[in-house]
Coordinates of C-alpha atoms and ligand atoms in Angstrom, one line a residue:
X3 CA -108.4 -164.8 175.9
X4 CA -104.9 -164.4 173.8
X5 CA -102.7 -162.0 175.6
X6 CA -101.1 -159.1 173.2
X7 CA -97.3 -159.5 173.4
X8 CA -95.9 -156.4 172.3
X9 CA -92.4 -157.0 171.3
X10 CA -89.4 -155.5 173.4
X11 CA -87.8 -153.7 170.8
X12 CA -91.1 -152.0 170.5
X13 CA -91.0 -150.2 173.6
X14 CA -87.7 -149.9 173.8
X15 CA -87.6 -146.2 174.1
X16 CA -90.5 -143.6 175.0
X17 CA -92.7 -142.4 172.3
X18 CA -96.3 -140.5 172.7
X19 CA -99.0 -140.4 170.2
X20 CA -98.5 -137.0 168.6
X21 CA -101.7 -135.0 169.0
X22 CA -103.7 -134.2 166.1
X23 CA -104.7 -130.8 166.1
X24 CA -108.8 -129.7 165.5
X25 CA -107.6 -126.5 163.3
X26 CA -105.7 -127.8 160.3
X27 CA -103.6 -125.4 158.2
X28 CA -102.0 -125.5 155.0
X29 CA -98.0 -125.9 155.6
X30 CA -96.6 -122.6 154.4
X31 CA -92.9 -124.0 154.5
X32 CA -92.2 -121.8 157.2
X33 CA -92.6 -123.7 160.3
X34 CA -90.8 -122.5 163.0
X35 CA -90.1 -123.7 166.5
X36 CA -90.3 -122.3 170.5
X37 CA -86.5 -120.4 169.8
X38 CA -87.7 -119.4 166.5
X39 CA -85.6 -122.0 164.9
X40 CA -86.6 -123.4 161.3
X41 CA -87.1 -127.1 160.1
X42 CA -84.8 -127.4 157.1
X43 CA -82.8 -131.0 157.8
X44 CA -84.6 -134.2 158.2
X45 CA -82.2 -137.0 159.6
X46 CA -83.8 -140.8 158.3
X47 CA -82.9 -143.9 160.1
X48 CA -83.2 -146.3 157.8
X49 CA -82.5 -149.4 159.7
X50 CA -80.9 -149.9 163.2
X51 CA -78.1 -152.5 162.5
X52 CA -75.0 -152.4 161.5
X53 CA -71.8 -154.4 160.3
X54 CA -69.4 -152.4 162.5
X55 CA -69.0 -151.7 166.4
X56 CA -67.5 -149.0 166.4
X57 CA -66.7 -148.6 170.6
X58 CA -68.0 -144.4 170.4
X59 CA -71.6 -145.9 169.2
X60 CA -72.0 -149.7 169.1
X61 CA -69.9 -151.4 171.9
X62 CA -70.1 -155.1 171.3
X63 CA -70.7 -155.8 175.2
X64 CA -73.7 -154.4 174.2
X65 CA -74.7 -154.7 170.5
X66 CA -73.9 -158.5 170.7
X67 CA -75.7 -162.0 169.6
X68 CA -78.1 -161.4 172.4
X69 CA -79.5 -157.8 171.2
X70 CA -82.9 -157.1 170.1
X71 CA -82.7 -155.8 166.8
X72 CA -85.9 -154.3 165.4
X73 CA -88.2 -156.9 163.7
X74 CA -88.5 -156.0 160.1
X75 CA -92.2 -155.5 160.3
X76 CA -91.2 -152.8 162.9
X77 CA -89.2 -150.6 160.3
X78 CA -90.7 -147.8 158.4
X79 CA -91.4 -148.9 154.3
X80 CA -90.2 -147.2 151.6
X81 CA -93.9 -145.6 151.1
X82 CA -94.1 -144.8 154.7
X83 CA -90.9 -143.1 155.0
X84 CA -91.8 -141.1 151.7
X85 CA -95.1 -140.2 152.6
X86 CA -93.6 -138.8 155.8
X87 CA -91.1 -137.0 153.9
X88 CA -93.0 -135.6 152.0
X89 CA -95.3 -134.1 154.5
X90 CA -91.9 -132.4 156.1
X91 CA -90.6 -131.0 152.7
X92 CA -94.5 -128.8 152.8
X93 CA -93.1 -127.6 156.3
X94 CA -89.5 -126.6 155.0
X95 CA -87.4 -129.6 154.8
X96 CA -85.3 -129.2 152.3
X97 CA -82.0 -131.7 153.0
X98 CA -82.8 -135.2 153.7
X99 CA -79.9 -137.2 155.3
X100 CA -80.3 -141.2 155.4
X101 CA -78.5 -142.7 157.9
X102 CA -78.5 -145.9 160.4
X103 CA -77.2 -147.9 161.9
X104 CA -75.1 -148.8 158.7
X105 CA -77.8 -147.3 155.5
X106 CA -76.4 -149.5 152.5
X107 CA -77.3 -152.9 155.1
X108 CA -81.2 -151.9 154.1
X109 CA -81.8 -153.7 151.1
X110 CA -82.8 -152.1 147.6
X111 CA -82.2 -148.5 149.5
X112 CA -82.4 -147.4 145.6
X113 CA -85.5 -147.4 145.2
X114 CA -86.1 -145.3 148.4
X115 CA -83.8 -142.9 147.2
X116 CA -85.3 -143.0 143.9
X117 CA -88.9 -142.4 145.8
X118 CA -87.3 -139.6 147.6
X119 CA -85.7 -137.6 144.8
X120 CA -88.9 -137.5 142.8
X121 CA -89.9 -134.6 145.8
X122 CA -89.7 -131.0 145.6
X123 CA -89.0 -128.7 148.0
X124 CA -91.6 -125.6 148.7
X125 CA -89.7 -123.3 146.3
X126 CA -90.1 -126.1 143.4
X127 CA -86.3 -127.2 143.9
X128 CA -84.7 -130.8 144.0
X129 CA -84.4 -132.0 147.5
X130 CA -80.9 -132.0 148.8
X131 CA -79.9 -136.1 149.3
X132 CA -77.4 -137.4 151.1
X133 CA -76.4 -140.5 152.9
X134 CA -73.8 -141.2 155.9
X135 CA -72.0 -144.5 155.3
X136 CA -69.1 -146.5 157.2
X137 CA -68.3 -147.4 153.3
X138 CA -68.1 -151.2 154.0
X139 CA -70.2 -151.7 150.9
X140 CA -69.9 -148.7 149.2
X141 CA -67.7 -149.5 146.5
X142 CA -70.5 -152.0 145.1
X143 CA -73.1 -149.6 145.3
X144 CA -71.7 -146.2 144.3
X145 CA -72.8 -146.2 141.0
X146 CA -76.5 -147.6 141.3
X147 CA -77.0 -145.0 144.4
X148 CA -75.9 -142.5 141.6
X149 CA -78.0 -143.6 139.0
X150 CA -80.8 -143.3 141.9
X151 CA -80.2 -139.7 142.5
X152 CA -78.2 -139.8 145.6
X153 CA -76.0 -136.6 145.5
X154 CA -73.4 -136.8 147.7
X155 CA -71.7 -139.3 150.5
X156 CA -70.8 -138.3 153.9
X157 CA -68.0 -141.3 154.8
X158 CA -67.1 -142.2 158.0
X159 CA -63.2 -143.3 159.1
X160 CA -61.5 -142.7 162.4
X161 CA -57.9 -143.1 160.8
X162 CA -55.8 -144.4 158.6
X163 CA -53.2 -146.7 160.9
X164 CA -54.8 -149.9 160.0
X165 CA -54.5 -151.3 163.2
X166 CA -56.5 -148.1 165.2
X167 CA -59.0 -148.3 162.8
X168 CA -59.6 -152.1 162.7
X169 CA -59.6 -151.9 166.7
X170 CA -61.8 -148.6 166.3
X171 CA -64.4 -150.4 164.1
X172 CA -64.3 -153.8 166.2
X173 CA -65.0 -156.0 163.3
X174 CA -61.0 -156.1 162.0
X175 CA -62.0 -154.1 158.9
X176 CA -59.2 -153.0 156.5
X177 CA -58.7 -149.3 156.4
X178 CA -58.0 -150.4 152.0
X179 CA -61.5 -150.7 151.4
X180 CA -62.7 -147.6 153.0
X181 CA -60.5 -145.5 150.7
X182 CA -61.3 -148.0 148.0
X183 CA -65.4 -146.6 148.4
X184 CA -64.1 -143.7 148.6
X185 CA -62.3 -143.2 145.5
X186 CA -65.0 -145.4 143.6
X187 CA -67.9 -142.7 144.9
X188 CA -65.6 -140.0 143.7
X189 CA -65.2 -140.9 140.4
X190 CA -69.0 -141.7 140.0
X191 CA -69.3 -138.6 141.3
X192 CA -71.0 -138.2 144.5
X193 CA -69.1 -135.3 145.3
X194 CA -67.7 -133.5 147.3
X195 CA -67.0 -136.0 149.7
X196 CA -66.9 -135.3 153.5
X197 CA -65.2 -138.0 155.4
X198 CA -65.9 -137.8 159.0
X199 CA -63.4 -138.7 161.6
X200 CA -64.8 -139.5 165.2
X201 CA -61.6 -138.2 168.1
X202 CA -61.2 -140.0 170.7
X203 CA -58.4 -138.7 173.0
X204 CA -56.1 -141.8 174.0
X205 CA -57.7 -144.0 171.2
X206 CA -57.1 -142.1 167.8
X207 CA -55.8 -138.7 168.2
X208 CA -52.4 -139.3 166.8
X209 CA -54.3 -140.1 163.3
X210 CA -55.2 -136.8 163.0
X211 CA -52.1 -135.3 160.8
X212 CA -51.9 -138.0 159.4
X213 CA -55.5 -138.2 158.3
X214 CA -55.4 -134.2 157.6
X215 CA -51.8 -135.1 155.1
X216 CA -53.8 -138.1 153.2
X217 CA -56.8 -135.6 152.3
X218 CA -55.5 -132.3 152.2
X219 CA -55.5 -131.9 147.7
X220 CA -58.0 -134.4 147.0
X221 CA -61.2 -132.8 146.9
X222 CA -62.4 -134.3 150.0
X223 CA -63.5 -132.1 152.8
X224 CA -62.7 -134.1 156.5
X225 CA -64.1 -133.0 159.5
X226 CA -63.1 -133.8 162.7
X227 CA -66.1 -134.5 164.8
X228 CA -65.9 -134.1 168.9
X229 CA -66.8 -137.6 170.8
X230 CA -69.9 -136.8 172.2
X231 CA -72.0 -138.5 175.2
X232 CA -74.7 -139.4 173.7
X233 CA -77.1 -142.7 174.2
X234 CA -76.5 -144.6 177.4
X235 CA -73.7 -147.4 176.5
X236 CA -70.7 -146.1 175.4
X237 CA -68.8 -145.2 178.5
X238 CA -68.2 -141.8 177.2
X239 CA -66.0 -139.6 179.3
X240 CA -65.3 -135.8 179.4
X241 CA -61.4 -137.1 179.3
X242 CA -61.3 -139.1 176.1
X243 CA -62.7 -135.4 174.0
X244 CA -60.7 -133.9 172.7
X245 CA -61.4 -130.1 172.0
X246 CA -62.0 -129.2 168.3
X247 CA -59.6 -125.9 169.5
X248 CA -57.1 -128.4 170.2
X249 CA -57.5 -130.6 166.8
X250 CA -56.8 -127.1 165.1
X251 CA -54.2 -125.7 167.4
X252 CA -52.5 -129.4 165.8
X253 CA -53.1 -129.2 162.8
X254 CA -51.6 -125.6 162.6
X255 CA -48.6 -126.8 163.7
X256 CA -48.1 -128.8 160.4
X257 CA -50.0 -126.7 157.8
X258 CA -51.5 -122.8 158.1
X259 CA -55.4 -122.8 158.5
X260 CA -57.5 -119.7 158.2
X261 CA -61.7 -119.7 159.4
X262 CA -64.3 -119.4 156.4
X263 CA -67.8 -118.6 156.6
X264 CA -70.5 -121.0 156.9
X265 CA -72.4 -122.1 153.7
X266 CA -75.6 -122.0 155.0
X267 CA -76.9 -120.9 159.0
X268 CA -77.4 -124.2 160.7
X269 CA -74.4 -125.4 159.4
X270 CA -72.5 -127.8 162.1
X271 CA -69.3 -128.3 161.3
X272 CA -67.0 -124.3 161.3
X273 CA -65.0 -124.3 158.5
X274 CA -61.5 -123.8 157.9
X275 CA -58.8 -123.5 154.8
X276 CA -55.3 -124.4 154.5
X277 CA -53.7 -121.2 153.4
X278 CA -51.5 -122.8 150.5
X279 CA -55.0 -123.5 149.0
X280 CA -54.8 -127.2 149.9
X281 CA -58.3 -127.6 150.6
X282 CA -61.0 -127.3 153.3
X283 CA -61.5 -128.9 156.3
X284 CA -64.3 -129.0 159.2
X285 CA -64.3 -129.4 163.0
X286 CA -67.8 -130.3 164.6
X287 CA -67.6 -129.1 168.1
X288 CA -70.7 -131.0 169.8
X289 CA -69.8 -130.8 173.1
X290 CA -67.1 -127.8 174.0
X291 CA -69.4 -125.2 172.0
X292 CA -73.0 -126.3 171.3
X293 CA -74.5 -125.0 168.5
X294 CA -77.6 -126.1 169.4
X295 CA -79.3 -122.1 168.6
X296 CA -79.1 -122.5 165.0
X297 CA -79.9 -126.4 165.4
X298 CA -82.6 -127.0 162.8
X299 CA -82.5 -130.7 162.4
X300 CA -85.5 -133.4 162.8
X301 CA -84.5 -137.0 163.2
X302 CA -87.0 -139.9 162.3
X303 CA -86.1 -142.9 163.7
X304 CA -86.6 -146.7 161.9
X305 CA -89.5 -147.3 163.1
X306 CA -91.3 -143.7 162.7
X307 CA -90.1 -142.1 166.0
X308 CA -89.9 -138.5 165.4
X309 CA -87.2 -137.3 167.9
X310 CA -85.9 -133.3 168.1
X311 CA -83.2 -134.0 169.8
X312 CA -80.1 -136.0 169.7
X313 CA -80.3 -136.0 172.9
X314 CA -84.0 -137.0 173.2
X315 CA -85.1 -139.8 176.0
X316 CA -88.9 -139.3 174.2
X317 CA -89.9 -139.1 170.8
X318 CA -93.0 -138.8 169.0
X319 CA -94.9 -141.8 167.5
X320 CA -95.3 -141.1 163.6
X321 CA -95.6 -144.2 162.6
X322 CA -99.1 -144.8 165.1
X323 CA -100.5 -142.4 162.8
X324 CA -99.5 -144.2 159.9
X325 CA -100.8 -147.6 160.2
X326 CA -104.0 -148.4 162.1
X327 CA -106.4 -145.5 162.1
X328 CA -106.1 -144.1 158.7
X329 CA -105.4 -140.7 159.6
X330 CA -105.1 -138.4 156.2
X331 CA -101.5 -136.5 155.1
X332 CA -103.3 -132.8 156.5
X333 CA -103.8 -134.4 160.0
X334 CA -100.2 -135.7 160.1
X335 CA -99.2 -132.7 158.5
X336 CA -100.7 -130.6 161.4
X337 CA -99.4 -133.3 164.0
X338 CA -96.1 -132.4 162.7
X339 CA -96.4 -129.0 162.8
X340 CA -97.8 -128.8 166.4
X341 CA -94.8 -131.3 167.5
X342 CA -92.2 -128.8 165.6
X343 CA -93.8 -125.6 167.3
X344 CA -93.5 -127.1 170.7
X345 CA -90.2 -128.1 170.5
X346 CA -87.2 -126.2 173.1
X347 CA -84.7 -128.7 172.9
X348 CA -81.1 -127.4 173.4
X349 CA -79.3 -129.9 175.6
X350 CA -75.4 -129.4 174.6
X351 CA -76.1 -125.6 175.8
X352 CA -77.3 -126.7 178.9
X353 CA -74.8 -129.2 179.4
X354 CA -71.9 -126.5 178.7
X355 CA -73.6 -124.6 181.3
X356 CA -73.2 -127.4 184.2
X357 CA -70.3 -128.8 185.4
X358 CA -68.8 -131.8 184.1
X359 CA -70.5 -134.7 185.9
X360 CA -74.0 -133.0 186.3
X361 CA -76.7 -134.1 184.6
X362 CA -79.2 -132.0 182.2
X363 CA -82.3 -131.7 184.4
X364 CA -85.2 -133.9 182.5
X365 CA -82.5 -135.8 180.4
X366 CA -82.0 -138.4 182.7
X367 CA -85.0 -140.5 183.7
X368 CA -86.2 -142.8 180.2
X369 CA -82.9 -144.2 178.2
X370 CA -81.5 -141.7 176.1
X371 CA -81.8 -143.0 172.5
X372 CA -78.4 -144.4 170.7
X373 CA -77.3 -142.8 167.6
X374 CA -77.3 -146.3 166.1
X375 CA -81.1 -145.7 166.5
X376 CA -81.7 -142.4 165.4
X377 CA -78.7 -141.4 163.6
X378 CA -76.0 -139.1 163.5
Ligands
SAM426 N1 -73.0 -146.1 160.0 C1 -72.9 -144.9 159.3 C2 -71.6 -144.2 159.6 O1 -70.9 -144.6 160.5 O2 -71.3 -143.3 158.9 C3 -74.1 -143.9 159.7 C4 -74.6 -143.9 161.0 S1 -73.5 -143.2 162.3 C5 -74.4 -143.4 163.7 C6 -73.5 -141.5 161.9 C7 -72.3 -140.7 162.4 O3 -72.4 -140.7 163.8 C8 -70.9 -141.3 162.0 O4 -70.2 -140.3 161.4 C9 -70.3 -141.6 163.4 O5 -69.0 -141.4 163.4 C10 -71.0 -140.6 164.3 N2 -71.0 -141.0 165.7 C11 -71.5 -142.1 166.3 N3 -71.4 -142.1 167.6 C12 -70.8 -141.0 167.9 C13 -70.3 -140.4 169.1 N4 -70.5 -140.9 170.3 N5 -69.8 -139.1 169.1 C14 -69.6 -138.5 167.9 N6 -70.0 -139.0 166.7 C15 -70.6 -140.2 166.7
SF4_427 FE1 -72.0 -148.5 162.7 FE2 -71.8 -146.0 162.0 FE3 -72.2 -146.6 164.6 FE4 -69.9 -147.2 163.5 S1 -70.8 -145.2 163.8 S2 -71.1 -148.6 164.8 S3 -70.4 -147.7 161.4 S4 -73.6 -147.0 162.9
SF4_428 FE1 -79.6 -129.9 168.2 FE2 -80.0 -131.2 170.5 FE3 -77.6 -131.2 169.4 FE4 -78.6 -129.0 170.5 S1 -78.0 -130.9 171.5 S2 -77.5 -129.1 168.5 S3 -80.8 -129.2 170.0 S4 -79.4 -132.1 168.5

């Protein structure tokens, strides 16, 4: 008899069977889940590697020659993913953000996008599509992500000092060639830009003016994102965050800021002005004030994990419902559904309400997921 291996990578983090529900209804766009909280963002992972190491998510002790990368055979397809898209746009999706690991490594990631942009929201609209890149290759591909119907590019630099940033990233790359992307995707038009900026107290905080002078009249909206503690091997500690209240108490020292309103409920980052009318900029304040009430994000994983939480240890096995028994769109749809309506997920509130180095009762246990995994 010829044992079944079932490849590490596999099983590298929980995942049931969603449960396909006897009673199937027709989506009405209006799912909604245990604290009343809509599904309107779908995060896609579309593969789990990644040309940077970036210390906050990929520490190279860890993500090194030795690490088990997902098989390709393990990864969604480009007719999975968008079957499973599509079943979340009936249920109210209407923003789709691809993500990684690093999204332009997965090759001819047109064509997905193209797949994806041919969907319509419930209301007959264009799907919002976006895509979170380090940049590394985003000069190349600017244009044909364009032409695919990619709208906009969230970019990803922790500062502008060559030296922080090439130690930040842990693969020496130039700080030139990020700004190079960024001005190519601008001027294809994949705009506005956000550039997101990772603070690590200690590490990169001084490149905060600095980052805040180089953007400030350009069109691009940075945010300043708070280092959070999430997966299980990047050391975090409460002492390297620093608090978004902080980033702006510095940046009003240089240059006056006033609050705006969200765009939309949901919205993560809280958005602020310079009062000379020099732009907008964002601070995403993860860990010192969750947000996780309006939180209204699904995150599906490269190999069809369905997790609700960033924060998740366990996520829900789409993918077993995708290959193997044939199970038809309506039953998925309804597995989806039951999955969304169960959901209570609100870690970062119950971590604000702890102390420092307790732990979030059922969090610890199975290995949280890394955001190189899931996604940001
Ligand atoms: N590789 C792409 C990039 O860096 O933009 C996409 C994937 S990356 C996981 C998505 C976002 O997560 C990036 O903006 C990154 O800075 C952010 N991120 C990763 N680890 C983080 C952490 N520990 N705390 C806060 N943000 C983090
Ligand atoms: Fe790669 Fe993005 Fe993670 Fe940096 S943050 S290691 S660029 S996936
Ligand atoms: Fe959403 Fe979880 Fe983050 Fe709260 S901790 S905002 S529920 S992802």
């Amino acid at each position: 008899m010829t044992e079944k291996i079932i490849p590490l990578a596999d099983i590298r983090y929980a995942a049931r069977v969603p449960h396909i529900p006897l009673q199937l209804q027709t989506p009405t766009g209006l799912l909604a889940d245990t604290l009343a909280r809509p599904l309107h963002d779908l995060r896609i992972s579309v593969t789990d590697r990644c040309n940077f190491r970036c210390s906050y998510c990929m520490p190279s002790e860890v993500f090194n020659k030795d690490y088990a990368f997902l098989p390709q055979t393990s990864l969604l397809s480009f007719e999975e993913i968008t079957r499973l898209t599509k079943i979340f746009v009936a249920h109210g999706v209407e923003k789709i953000r691809l993500t990684g690991g690093e999204p332009l490594l997965r090759k001819h990631l047109e064509v997905l996008i193209e797949m994806l942009a041919k969907l319509q929201t419930a209301q007959g609209k264009p799907l919002d599509i976006t895509l979170t890149t380090n940049a590394s290759l985003l000069a190349k591909k600017a244009q044909s992500l364009k032409d695919a119907g990619l709208q906009r590019v969230t970019v990803s630099l922790d500062g502008l000092d060559d030296a922080v940033f090439r130690r930040m990233n842990d693969v020496d790359f130039p700080v030139a060639d990020v700004l190079k992307g960024i001005e190519v995707a601008t001027k294809v038009g994949l705009a506005p830009i956000k550039v997101n900026m990772v603070v690590k107290r200690g590490t990169n905080d001084a490149e905060i003016l600095p980052m805040a002078r180089h953007f400030r009249n350009s069109g691009v909206v940075l945010r300043f994102i708070e280092y959070m503690d999430v997966g299980a091997t990047n050391g975090w500690r409460m002492d390297e965050v620093l608090p978004s209240a902080q980033v702006i108490q510095r940046l009003q020292s240089e240059f006056p800021l006033e609050a705006i309103d969200p765009n939309y409920t949901g919205e993560t980052a809280e958005r602020w002005r310079y009062t000379d009318g020099g732009g907008e900029i964002g601070v995403i304040s993860s860990v010192t004030k969750a947000f996780c009430g309006d939180c209204n994000r699904a995150r599906l994983s490269t190999e069809g994990k369905l997790f609700l939480c960033l924060f998740a240890n366990q996520g829900h096995d789409l993918r077993a419902l995708l290959r193997g028994t044939q199970y038809s769109d309506a039953q998925i749809s309804g597995a989806v559904a039951h999955i969304w309506q169960g959901r209570s997920d609100r870690y970062s509130e119950l971590r604000a309400a702890l102390p420092p180095d307790a732990s979030v009762p059922g969090s610890d246990g199975a290995r949280r997921v890394e955001m190189s995994y899931i996604g940001g």
